[in-house]
Amino acid sequence: MLQRLNDATEWDIIIIGGGATGLGTAVDAATRGYKTLLLEQHDFAKGTSSRSTKLVHGGVRYLAQGNIKLVKEALKERGLLLKNAPHLTNNLSFVLPCYSLWQKIYYGIGLKIYDVMAGKLGLGKTKIINAKKTKELLTTIDIKKLSGAIIYQDGQFDDARLAVNLAQTAAENGATVLNYCKVIKLVKASDRPEQAVNGFYRSAKEKICGVVVQDNISGKEYALKCKAVINATGIFTDEILQMDNAAAEKIVSPSQGIHLVVDKKFFPGSNAMMIPETEDGRVLFAVPWHNKVVLGTTDTPIESHSLEPKPLEEEISFILHHINKQLDVDIVRTDVKSVFAGLRPLVKKGASEKTALMPRDHTIIVSNSGLVTITGGKWTTYRKMADDVLNKTVVIARLEKRTCVTENLKIHGWVNQTDTKDALHFYGADAAGIQALCIKDATLSELIHPALPNIKAEVIWAIQNEMAITIEDVLARRTRLLFLDAKAAIEAAPGVAQLMVKEMAKDNTWVQQQLSSFYAVAKQYLVA
Ligand SMILES: Cc1cc2nc3c(=O)[nH]c(=O)nc-3n(C[C@H](O)[C@H](O)[C@H](O)COP(=O)(O)OP(=O)(O)OC[C@H]3O[C@@H](n4cnc5c(N)ncnc54)[C@H](O)[C@@H]3O)c2cc1C
């Protein structure tokens, strides 16, 4: 795919950013038949898109705010994603503990409405249960003062694996998708020659007609021509807006959310817990995921942003305090297997009111140069966001109009039935390919680390089929070791490096560089 950058031909659409938004847009653009290129500066989903709470949801929070249209749209997207990527998603029961009859009525009615709003794509009926039944479902919950609970259904997924499968879906439909390629410049041309009008020069409008991209592995630069550029860079949105126009107003204010991952023994069983309101009015979840439990999240406005945001001490204490309040066991810092932080690209209120072209959770902005920016939204609605931004881009770049076909598009790996007991079920149809590697070489069925079910063949598969280039790609986003158990991931890294060095024909210097950069990242996921 990198070689295609040497062709002098013009791309219809270049997408900057390989998170949920950019990858969804690449799938949509490629399946509409546009010549599509997606450029990601680091790895796919390195940014916010690997750091979510892993929920495919309508957003109960929006329902409480009365934003019915938004919830309805997200519930439709939830249903579509569960159908189109069954290997990566599942229907999950959420238990919402209640401490008074009033809470049972209030949340019970709210969540019944949530269920009804999903219509045919609903995942199951909302029920009200008593305290005894609640204790059976959440065995570690503190039953004192508990009046009962509401059980409702929502969706769950593996975010980074969905990102990788979307990249594959886009590529299979003709798109070129590249990780480790950073856009460093936007190229512009006048939309008409300078000309005198009534003796005065009318300055020509500068329109975007290409980008300069740097291959972050080789350092090589490419100048590429295109008809349209879409900025889907999440928390980096302002950097691209200012690359386009140095005076552009900043529109994004990042808000950090962290998650703690703990052992399943704190939440045995298969149900999630939802705390609808913490002391300061936030929603908190405990969600079973890959045989561990994800606790989160927080909402902390921050000044600066990075690809590897740092969890704050007070965020860790906040989550432990509120989760422990519900339980009759105590989760302490040393029980935390991994902590990860993500940044929401929240659009500043003024900016979204002034510039939003649609009243949605996401914001689309068209700059004078023709640059189309999309930001905000959530993973659940990535497909709808892609549809919206492409409809806008087609008009702006005067591309031939073509209809969106992603509503029923099967995502790479789609299978009719998955056996969730099979450790490889997240690969869907690709599981057979991984098993075939093990048949060729029996050592590849060995575990990467004794604490987790991932096998060595997954490393080889990730290199050969999923564009994994670094140890971090393998341990953080192709497998999820770093997010599930940071200490295990650190211990597994030398073994993974040995598999990679052979498969990729690298040398010892590469191994040393890779290990030291992986350790630098991974130590942030440890809670000391
Ligand atoms: C704590 C938290 C929990 C969440 N939980 C959920 C949830 O449970 N369910 C849900 O539906 N949503 C959830 N969300 C929201 C969801 O994760 C985000 O809406 C989504 O991941 C944003 O994707 P994105 O593609 O816009 O941004 P990103 O994933 O950040 O992608 C932007 C990409 O652009 C790349 N980039 C930047 N500059 C350049 C450049 N110059 N050249 C090339 N590439 C560049 C970056 O490297 C990055 O990979 C959560 C968000 C947070 C923060």
PDB file of C-alpha atoms and ligand atoms in Angstrom, residues 16-22 39-41 47-49 51-55 57 181-183 232-234 236 240 257 259 297 307 342-344 377-380, ligand 1:
ATOM      1  CA  ILE A  16      -6.319  12.120   8.080  1.00  0.00           C
ATOM      2  CA  GLY A  17      -6.611  10.001  11.242  1.00  0.00           C
ATOM      3  CA  GLY A  18      -6.950   6.242  11.774  1.00  0.00           C
ATOM      4  CA  GLY A  19      -9.295   6.148  14.771  1.00  0.00           C
ATOM      5  CA  ALA A  20     -12.980   5.190  14.766  1.00  0.00           C
ATOM      6  CA  THR A  21     -13.997   8.289  12.787  1.00  0.00           C
ATOM      7  CA  GLY A  22     -11.331   8.099  10.075  1.00  0.00           C
ATOM      8  CA  LEU A  39      -3.235   8.204   6.762  1.00  0.00           C
ATOM      9  CA  GLU A  40      -2.579   7.513  10.449  1.00  0.00           C
ATOM     10  CA  GLN A  41       0.496   9.027  12.118  1.00  0.00           C
ATOM     11  CA  GLY A  47      -5.533   7.583  20.144  1.00  0.00           C
ATOM     12  CA  THR A  48      -8.881   7.663  21.929  1.00  0.00           C
ATOM     13  CA  SER A  49     -10.273   4.760  19.916  1.00  0.00           C
ATOM     14  CA  ARG A  51      -9.295   3.647  25.292  1.00  0.00           C
ATOM     15  CA  SER A  52     -13.095   3.588  25.461  1.00  0.00           C
ATOM     16  CA  THR A  53     -15.328   1.919  28.083  1.00  0.00           C
ATOM     17  CA  LYS A  54     -16.013  -0.720  25.372  1.00  0.00           C
ATOM     18  CA  LEU A  55     -19.758  -0.013  25.256  1.00  0.00           C
ATOM     19  CA  HIS A  57     -24.682   2.089  23.602  1.00  0.00           C
ATOM     20  CA  CYS A 181       2.242   7.973   8.073  1.00  0.00           C
ATOM     21  CA  LYS A 182       1.831  11.512   9.376  1.00  0.00           C
ATOM     22  CA  VAL A 183       0.325  14.386   7.417  1.00  0.00           C
ATOM     23  CA  ALA A 232     -10.689  13.051  11.439  1.00  0.00           C
ATOM     24  CA  THR A 233      -7.953  13.555  13.992  1.00  0.00           C
ATOM     25  CA  GLY A 234      -9.880  13.611  17.285  1.00  0.00           C
ATOM     26  CA  PHE A 236      -5.548  16.723  17.149  1.00  0.00           C
ATOM     27  CA  ILE A 240      -4.883  20.269  11.278  1.00  0.00           C
ATOM     28  CA  GLY A 257     -11.402   9.607  31.148  1.00  0.00           C
ATOM     29  CA  HIS A 259     -10.282   3.118  33.420  1.00  0.00           C
ATOM     30  CA  THR A 297     -14.689   6.347  33.714  1.00  0.00           C
ATOM     31  CA  LEU A 307      -1.229  10.206  22.311  1.00  0.00           C
ATOM     32  CA  GLY A 342      -8.277   8.421  26.916  1.00  0.00           C
ATOM     33  CA  LEU A 343      -9.186  11.917  25.771  1.00  0.00           C
ATOM     34  CA  ARG A 344     -12.617  12.976  24.521  1.00  0.00           C
ATOM     35  CA  GLY A 377     -19.439  11.719  18.552  1.00  0.00           C
ATOM     36  CA  LYS A 378     -18.746   8.275  19.901  1.00  0.00           C
ATOM     37  CA  TRP A 379     -17.505   4.852  18.760  1.00  0.00           C
ATOM     38  CA  THR A 380     -21.092   3.535  18.613  1.00  0.00           C
TER      39      THR A 380
HETATM   40  C1  LIG B   1     -12.719   7.637  28.420  1.00  0.00           C
HETATM   41  C2  LIG B   1     -13.564   7.451  27.198  1.00  0.00           C
HETATM   42  C3  LIG B   1     -14.521   6.439  27.162  1.00  0.00           C
HETATM   43  C4  LIG B   1     -15.306   6.257  26.032  1.00  0.00           C
HETATM   44  N1  LIG B   1     -16.181   5.221  26.003  1.00  0.00           N
HETATM   45  C5  LIG B   1     -16.950   5.027  24.920  1.00  0.00           C
HETATM   46  C6  LIG B   1     -17.819   3.908  24.859  1.00  0.00           C
HETATM   47  O1  LIG B   1     -17.878   3.084  25.775  1.00  0.00           O
HETATM   48  N2  LIG B   1     -18.579   3.771  23.752  1.00  0.00           N
HETATM   49  C7  LIG B   1     -18.549   4.657  22.715  1.00  0.00           C
HETATM   50  O2  LIG B   1     -19.302   4.488  21.765  1.00  0.00           O
HETATM   51  N3  LIG B   1     -17.690   5.704  22.724  1.00  0.00           N
HETATM   52  C8  LIG B   1     -16.885   5.897  23.786  1.00  0.00           C
HETATM   53  N4  LIG B   1     -15.993   6.935  23.809  1.00  0.00           N
HETATM   54  C9  LIG B   1     -15.889   7.812  22.650  1.00  0.00           C
HETATM   55  C10 LIG B   1     -15.015   7.203  21.543  1.00  0.00           C
HETATM   56  O3  LIG B   1     -13.943   6.481  22.089  1.00  0.00           O
HETATM   57  C11 LIG B   1     -14.493   8.336  20.659  1.00  0.00           C
HETATM   58  O4  LIG B   1     -15.589   9.098  20.212  1.00  0.00           O
HETATM   59  C12 LIG B   1     -13.747   7.827  19.432  1.00  0.00           C
HETATM   60  O5  LIG B   1     -12.805   6.857  19.768  1.00  0.00           O
HETATM   61  C13 LIG B   1     -13.043   9.002  18.762  1.00  0.00           C
HETATM   62  O6  LIG B   1     -12.422   8.530  17.608  1.00  0.00           O
HETATM   63  P1  LIG B   1     -11.639   9.509  16.634  1.00  0.00           P
HETATM   64  O7  LIG B   1     -11.286   8.720  15.433  1.00  0.00           O
HETATM   65  O8  LIG B   1     -12.442  10.736  16.406  1.00  0.00           O
HETATM   66  O9  LIG B   1     -10.344   9.959  17.443  1.00  0.00           O
HETATM   67  P2  LIG B   1      -9.005   9.142  17.717  1.00  0.00           P
HETATM   68  O10 LIG B   1      -9.260   7.738  18.037  1.00  0.00           O
HETATM   69  O11 LIG B   1      -8.206   9.901  18.707  1.00  0.00           O
HETATM   70  O12 LIG B   1      -8.271   9.143  16.320  1.00  0.00           O
HETATM   71  C14 LIG B   1      -7.635  10.277  15.779  1.00  0.00           C
HETATM   72  C15 LIG B   1      -6.364   9.793  15.106  1.00  0.00           C
HETATM   73  O13 LIG B   1      -5.802  10.839  14.326  1.00  0.00           O
HETATM   74  C16 LIG B   1      -4.410  10.611  14.272  1.00  0.00           C
HETATM   75  N5  LIG B   1      -3.719  11.825  13.801  1.00  0.00           N
HETATM   76  C17 LIG B   1      -3.642  13.014  14.440  1.00  0.00           C
HETATM   77  N6  LIG B   1      -2.899  13.894  13.709  1.00  0.00           N
HETATM   78  C18 LIG B   1      -2.509  13.235  12.585  1.00  0.00           C
HETATM   79  C19 LIG B   1      -1.715  13.594  11.449  1.00  0.00           C
HETATM   80  N7  LIG B   1      -1.168  14.816  11.338  1.00  0.00           N
HETATM   81  N8  LIG B   1      -1.513  12.672  10.480  1.00  0.00           N
HETATM   82  C20 LIG B   1      -2.057  11.420  10.584  1.00  0.00           C
HETATM   83  N9  LIG B   1      -2.794  11.026  11.650  1.00  0.00           N
HETATM   84  C21 LIG B   1      -3.030  11.921  12.632  1.00  0.00           C
HETATM   85  C22 LIG B   1      -4.087  10.239  15.716  1.00  0.00           C
HETATM   86  O14 LIG B   1      -2.852   9.567  15.824  1.00  0.00           O
HETATM   87  C23 LIG B   1      -5.285   9.378  16.106  1.00  0.00           C
HETATM   88  O15 LIG B   1      -5.033   7.995  15.975  1.00  0.00           O
HETATM   89  C24 LIG B   1     -15.161   7.126  24.925  1.00  0.00           C
HETATM   90  C25 LIG B   1     -14.207   8.135  24.953  1.00  0.00           C
HETATM   91  C26 LIG B   1     -13.396   8.292  26.071  1.00  0.00           C
HETATM   92  C27 LIG B   1     -12.359   9.338  26.093  1.00  0.00           C
END
